[in-house]
mmCIF file of C-alpha atoms in Angstrom:
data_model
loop_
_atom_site.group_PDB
_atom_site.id
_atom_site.type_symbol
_atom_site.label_atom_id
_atom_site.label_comp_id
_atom_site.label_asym_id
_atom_site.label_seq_id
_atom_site.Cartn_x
_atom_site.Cartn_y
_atom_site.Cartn_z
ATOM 1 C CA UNK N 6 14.134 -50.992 -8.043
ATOM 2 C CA UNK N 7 16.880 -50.455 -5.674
ATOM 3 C CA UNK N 8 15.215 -53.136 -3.203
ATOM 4 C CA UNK N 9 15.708 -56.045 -6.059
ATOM 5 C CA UNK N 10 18.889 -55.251 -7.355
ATOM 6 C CA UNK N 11 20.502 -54.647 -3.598
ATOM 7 C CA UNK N 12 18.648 -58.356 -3.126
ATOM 8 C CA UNK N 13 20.444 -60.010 -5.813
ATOM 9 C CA UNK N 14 23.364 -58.701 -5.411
ATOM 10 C CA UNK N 15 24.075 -59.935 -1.853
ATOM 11 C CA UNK N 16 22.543 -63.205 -2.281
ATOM 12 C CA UNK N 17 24.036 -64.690 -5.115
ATOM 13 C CA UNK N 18 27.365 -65.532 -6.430
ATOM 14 C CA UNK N 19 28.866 -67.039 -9.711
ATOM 15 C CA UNK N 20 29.606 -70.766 -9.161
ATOM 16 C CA UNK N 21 30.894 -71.334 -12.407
ATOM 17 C CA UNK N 22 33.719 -69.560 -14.570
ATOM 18 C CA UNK N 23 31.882 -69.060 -17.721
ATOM 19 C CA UNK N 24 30.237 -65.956 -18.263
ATOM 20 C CA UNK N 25 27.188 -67.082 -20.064
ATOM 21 C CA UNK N 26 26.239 -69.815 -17.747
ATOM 22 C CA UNK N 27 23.578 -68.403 -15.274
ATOM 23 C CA UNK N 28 24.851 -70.350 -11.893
ATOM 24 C CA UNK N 29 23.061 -71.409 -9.001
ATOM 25 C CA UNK N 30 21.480 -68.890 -6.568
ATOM 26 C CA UNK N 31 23.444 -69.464 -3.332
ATOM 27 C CA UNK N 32 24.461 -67.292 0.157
ATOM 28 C CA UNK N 33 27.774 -64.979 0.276
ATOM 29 C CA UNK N 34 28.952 -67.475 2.705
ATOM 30 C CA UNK N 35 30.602 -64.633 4.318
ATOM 31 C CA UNK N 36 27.376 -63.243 6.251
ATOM 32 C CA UNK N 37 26.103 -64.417 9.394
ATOM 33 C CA UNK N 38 23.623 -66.755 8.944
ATOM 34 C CA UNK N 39 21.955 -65.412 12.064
ATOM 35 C CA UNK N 40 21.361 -62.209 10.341
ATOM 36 C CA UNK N 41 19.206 -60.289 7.875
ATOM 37 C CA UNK N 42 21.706 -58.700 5.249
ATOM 38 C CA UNK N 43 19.638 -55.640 3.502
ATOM 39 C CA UNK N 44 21.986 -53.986 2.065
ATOM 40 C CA UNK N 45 24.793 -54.468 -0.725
ATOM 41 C CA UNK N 46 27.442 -53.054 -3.055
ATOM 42 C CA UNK N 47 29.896 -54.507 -5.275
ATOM 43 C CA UNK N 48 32.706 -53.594 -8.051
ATOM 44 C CA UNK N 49 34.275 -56.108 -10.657
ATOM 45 C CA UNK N 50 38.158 -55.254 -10.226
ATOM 46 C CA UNK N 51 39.238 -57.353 -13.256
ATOM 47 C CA UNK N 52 37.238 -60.179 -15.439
ATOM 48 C CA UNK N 53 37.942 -62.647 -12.052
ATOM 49 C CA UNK N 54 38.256 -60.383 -8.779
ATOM 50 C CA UNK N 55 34.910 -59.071 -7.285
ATOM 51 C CA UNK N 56 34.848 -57.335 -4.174
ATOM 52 C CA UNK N 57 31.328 -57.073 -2.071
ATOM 53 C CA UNK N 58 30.463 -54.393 0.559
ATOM 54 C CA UNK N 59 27.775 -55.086 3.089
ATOM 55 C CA UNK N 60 26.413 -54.022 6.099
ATOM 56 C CA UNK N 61 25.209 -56.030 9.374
ATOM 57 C CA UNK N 62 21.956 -55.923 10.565
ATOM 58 C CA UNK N 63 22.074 -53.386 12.880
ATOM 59 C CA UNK N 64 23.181 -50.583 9.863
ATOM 60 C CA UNK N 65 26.650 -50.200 12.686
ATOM 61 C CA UNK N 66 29.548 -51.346 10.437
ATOM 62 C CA UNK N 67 30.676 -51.820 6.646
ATOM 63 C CA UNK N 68 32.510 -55.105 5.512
ATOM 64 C CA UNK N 69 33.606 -56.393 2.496
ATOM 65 C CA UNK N 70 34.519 -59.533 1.046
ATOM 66 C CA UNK N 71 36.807 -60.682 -2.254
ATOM 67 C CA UNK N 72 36.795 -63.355 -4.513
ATOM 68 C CA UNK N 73 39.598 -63.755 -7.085
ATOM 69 C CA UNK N 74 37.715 -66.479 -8.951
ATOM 70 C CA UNK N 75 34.800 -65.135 -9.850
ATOM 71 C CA UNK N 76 32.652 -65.733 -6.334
ATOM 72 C CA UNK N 77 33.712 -69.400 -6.297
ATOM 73 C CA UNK N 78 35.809 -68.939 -3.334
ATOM 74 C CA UNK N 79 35.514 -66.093 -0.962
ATOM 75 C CA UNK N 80 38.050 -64.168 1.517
ATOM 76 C CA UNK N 81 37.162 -63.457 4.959
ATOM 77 C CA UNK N 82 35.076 -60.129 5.788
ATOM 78 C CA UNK N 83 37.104 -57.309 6.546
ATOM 79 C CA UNK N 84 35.793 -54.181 8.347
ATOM 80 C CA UNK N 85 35.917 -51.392 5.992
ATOM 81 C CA UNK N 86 33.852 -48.725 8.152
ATOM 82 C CA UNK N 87 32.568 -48.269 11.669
ATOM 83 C CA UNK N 88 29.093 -46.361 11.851
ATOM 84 C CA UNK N 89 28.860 -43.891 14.312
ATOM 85 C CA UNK N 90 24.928 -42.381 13.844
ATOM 86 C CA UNK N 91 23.289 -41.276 16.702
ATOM 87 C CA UNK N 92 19.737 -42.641 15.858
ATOM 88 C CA UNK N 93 18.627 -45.753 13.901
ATOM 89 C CA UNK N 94 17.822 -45.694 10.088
ATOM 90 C CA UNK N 95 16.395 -48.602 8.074
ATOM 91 C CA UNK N 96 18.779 -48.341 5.575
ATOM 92 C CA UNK N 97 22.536 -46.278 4.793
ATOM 93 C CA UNK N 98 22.128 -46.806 1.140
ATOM 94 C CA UNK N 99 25.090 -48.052 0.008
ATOM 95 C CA UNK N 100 26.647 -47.463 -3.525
ATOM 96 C CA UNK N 101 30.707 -48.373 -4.951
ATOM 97 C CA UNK N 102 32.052 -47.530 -8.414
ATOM 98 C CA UNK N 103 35.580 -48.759 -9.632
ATOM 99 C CA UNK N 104 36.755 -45.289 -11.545
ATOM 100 C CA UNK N 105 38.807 -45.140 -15.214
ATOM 101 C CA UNK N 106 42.013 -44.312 -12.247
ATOM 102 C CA UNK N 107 41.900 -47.564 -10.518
ATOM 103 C CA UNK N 108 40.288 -45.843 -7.687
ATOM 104 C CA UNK N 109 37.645 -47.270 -5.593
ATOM 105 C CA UNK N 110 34.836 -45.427 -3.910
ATOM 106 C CA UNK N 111 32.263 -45.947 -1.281
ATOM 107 C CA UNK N 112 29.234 -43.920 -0.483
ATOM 108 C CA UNK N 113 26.687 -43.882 2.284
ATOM 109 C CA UNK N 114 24.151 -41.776 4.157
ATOM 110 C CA UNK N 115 23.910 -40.659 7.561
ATOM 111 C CA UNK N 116 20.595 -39.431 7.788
ATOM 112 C CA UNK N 117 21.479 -36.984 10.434
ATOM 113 C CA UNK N 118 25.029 -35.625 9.525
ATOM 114 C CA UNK N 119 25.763 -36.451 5.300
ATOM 115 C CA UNK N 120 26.399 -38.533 2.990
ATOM 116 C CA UNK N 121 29.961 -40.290 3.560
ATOM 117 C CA UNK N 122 32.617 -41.199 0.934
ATOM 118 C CA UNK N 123 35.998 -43.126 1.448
ATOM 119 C CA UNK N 124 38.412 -44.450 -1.361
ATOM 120 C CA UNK N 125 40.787 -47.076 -1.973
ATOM 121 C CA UNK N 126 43.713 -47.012 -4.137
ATOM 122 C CA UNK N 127 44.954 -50.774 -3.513
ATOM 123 C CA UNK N 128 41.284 -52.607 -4.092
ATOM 124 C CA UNK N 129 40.047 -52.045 -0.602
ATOM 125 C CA UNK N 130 43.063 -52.936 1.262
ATOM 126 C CA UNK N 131 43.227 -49.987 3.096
ATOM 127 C CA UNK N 132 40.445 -46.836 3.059
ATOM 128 C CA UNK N 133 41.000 -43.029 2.999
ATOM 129 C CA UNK N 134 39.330 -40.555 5.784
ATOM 130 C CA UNK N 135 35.630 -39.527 5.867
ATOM 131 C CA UNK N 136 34.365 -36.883 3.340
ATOM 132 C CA UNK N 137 31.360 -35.395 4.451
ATOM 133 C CA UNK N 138 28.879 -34.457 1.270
ATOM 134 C CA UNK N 139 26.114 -32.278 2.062
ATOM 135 C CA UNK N 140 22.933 -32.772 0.353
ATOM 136 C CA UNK N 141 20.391 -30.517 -0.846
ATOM 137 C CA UNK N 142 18.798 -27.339 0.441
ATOM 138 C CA UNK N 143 18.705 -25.408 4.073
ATOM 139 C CA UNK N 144 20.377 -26.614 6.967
ATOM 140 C CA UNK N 145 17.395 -28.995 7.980
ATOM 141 C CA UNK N 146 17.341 -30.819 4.452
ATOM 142 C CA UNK N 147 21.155 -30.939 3.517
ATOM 143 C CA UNK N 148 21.253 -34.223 6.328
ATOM 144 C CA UNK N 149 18.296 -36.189 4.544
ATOM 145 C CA UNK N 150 19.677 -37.569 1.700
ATOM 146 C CA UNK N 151 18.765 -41.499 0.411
ATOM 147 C CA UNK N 152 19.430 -43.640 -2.380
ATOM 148 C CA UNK N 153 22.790 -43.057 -3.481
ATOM 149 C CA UNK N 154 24.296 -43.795 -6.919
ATOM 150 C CA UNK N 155 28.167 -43.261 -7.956
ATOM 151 C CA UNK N 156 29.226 -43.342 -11.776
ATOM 152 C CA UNK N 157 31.534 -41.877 -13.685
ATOM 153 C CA UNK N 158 30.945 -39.261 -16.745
ATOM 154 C CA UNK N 159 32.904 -39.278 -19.765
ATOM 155 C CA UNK N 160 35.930 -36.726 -18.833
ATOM 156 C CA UNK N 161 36.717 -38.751 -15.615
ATOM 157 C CA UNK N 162 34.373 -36.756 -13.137
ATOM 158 C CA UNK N 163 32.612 -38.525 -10.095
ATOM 159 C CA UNK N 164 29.098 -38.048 -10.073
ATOM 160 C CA UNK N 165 27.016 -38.986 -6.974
ATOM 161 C CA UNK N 166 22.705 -38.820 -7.421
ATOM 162 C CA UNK N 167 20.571 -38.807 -4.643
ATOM 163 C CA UNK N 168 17.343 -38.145 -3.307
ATOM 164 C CA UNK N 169 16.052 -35.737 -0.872
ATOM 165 C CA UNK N 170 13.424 -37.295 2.012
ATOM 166 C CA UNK N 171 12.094 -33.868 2.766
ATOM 167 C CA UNK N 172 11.441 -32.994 -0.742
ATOM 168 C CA UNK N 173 10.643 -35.781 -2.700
ATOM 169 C CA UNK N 174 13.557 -34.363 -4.936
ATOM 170 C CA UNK N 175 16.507 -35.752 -6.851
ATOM 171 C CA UNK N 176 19.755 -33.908 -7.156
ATOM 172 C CA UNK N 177 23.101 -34.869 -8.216
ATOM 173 C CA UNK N 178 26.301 -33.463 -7.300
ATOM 174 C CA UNK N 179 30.113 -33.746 -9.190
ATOM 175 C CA UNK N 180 33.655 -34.180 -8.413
ATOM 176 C CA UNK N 181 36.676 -32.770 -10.783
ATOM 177 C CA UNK N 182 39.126 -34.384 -8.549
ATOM 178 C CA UNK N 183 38.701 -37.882 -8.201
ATOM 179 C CA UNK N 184 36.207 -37.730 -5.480
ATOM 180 C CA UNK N 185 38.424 -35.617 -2.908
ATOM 181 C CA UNK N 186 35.905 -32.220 -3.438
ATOM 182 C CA UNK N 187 32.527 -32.191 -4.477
ATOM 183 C CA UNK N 188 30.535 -29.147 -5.728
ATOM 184 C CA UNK N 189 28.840 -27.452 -3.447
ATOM 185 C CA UNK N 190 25.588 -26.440 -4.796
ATOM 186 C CA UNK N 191 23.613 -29.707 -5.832
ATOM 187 C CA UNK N 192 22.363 -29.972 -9.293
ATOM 188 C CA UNK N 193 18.284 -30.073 -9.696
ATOM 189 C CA UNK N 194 17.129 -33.135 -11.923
ATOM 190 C CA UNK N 195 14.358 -32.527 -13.112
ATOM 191 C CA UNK N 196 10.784 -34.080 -11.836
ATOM 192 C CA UNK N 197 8.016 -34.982 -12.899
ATOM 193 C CA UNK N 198 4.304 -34.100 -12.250
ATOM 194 C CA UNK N 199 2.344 -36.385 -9.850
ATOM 195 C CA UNK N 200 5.430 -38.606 -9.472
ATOM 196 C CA UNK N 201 8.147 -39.142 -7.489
ATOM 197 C CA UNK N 202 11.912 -39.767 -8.823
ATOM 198 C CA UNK N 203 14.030 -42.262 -7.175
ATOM 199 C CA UNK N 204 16.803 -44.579 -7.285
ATOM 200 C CA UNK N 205 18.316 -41.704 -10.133
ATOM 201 C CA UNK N 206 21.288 -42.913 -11.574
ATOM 202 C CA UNK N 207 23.612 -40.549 -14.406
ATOM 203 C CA UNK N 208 25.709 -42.038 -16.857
ATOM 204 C CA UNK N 209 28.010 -40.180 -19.261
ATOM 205 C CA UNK N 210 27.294 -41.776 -23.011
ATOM 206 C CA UNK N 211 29.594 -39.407 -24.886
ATOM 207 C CA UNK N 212 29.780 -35.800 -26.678
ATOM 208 C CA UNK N 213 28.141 -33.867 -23.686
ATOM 209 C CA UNK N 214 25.548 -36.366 -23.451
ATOM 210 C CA UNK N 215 24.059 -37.842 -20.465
ATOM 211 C CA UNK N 216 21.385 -40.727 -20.252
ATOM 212 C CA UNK N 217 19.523 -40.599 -16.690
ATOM 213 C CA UNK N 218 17.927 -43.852 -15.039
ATOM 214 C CA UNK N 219 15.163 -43.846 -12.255
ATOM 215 C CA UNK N 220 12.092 -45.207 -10.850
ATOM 216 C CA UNK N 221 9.336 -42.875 -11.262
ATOM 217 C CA UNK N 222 6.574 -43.997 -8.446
ATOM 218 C CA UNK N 223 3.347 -42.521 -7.537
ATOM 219 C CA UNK N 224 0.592 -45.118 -5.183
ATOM 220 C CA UNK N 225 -1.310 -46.280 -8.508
ATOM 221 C CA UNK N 226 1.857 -46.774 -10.781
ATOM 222 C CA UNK N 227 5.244 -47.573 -10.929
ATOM 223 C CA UNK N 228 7.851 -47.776 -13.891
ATOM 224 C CA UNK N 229 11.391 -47.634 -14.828
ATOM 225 C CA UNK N 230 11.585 -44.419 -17.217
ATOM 226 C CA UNK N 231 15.123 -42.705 -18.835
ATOM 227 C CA UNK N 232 15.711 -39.531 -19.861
ATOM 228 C CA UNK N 233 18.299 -37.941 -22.106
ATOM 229 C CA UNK N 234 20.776 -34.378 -21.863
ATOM 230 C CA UNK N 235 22.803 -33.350 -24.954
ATOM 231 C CA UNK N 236 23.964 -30.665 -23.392
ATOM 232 C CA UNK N 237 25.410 -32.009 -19.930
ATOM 233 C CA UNK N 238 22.955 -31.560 -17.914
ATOM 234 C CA UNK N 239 22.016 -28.072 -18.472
ATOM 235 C CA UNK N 240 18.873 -29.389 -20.625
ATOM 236 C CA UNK N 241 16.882 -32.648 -20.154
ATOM 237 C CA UNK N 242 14.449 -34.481 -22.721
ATOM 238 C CA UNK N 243 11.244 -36.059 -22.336
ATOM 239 C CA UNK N 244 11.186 -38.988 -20.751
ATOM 240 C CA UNK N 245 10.703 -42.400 -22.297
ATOM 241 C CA UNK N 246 9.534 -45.430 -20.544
ATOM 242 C CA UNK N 247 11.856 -48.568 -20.035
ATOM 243 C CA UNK N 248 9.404 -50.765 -18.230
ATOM 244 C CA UNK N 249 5.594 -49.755 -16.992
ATOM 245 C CA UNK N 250 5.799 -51.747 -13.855
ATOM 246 C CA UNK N 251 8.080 -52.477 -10.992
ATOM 247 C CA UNK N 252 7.861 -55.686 -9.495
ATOM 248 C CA UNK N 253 10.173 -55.511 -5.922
ATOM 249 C CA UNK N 254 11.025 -58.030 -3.022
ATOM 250 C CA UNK N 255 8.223 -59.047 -0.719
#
């Protein structure tokens, strides 16, 4: 799942105003040409402004690129974050949310250190520090953390999902503070038997209730599956099937 909609979203742009015209597939004509771009994020900022993070191909540095008229035009990249990780990884997975507070974030994961976060209070003109977010588990699983999501719940708290590569696990983990501390202890969500969870994403739908997104995938089957808390999170509900097959990138 994540592997088409990270596809789409760095490849194609709105050429046209309206919202209900489906435009032309065309390039962020900010990447290098020369390069294979794997990796995306991106945040609407008002009904016009869009804002795009991506990485290079060597997984070394962050950028990001605005448009203020709805991807017709684009501004120059901009270096948002240097990469400092001391062996190769495939992939940082990337993930942005624009908060109720104005604020933006910016996740990624350092296979062997954390996951990273940074903020921007003036739409990615300028970036907090580093916050280092441990994963799951003992010392050698807390550094192994992939596909990252970031939304925000109902009464304002940051939640960031992610999966464990050691344990074929997903966990999620909160913020009360507008993403400056995170809990410490990572919340379990729930699996299921003879699959694997990924690509978990939590969204707040009101009155304690959450409604939980993932790919379930085993080698015979794939599928798109939900699954609903009334209780936040203490409690989840069977899960129900979206779609029964995943069709991804080749």
């Amino acid at each position: 799942m994540r592997a088409v909609v990270k596809f789409f979203l760095l490849s194609f742009i709105f050429s046209s105003a309206a919202i209900s015209q489906i435009a032309e597939v065309t390039r962020l004509p900010v990447q290098s040409p020369l390069q294979s771009i794997k990796e995306s994020a991106s945040v609407w900022l008002s009904e016009n402004e869009i804002i795009v993070f991506f990485t290079n191909e060597r997984m070394d540095t962050i950028f990001s690129s605005k448009s203020n008229n709805r991807g017709i035009n684009w501004e120059q990249k901009k270096i948002v974050q240097v990469l400092n990780s001391v062996t190769s990884q495939e992939a940082i997975y990337l993930s942005s949310l624009l908060s109720s507070s104005g604020r933006i974030f910016l996740a990624w994961s350092i296979m062997n250190e954390s996951m990273k976060l940074i903020y921007s209070d003036n739409e990615g003109v300028s970036w907090s520090q580093t916050i280092s977010i441990l994963g799951s588990g003992g010392f050698l699983v807390w550094k192994s953390s992939t596909l990252l999501n970031l939304t925000e719940w109902e009464n304002n708290e940051i939640c960031l999902s992610f999966s464990d590569v050691n344990q074929n696990e997903s966990f999620y983990k909160l913020s009360f503070d507008n993403g400056l501390t995170w809990s410490v202890n990572p919340f379990d969500f729930p699996g299921i038997a003879g699959y694997q969870i990924k690509d978990l994403s939590i969204n707040s739908i009101g009155d304690d209730t959450l409604f939980a997104v993932f790919e379930r995938d085993a080698s015979e089957f794939s599928g798109v599956c939900s699954r609903v808390s009334t209780d936040y999170g203490l409690n989840w509900l069977g899960v129900s099937f979206i779609a029964d097959e995943m069709f991804h990138e080749q």
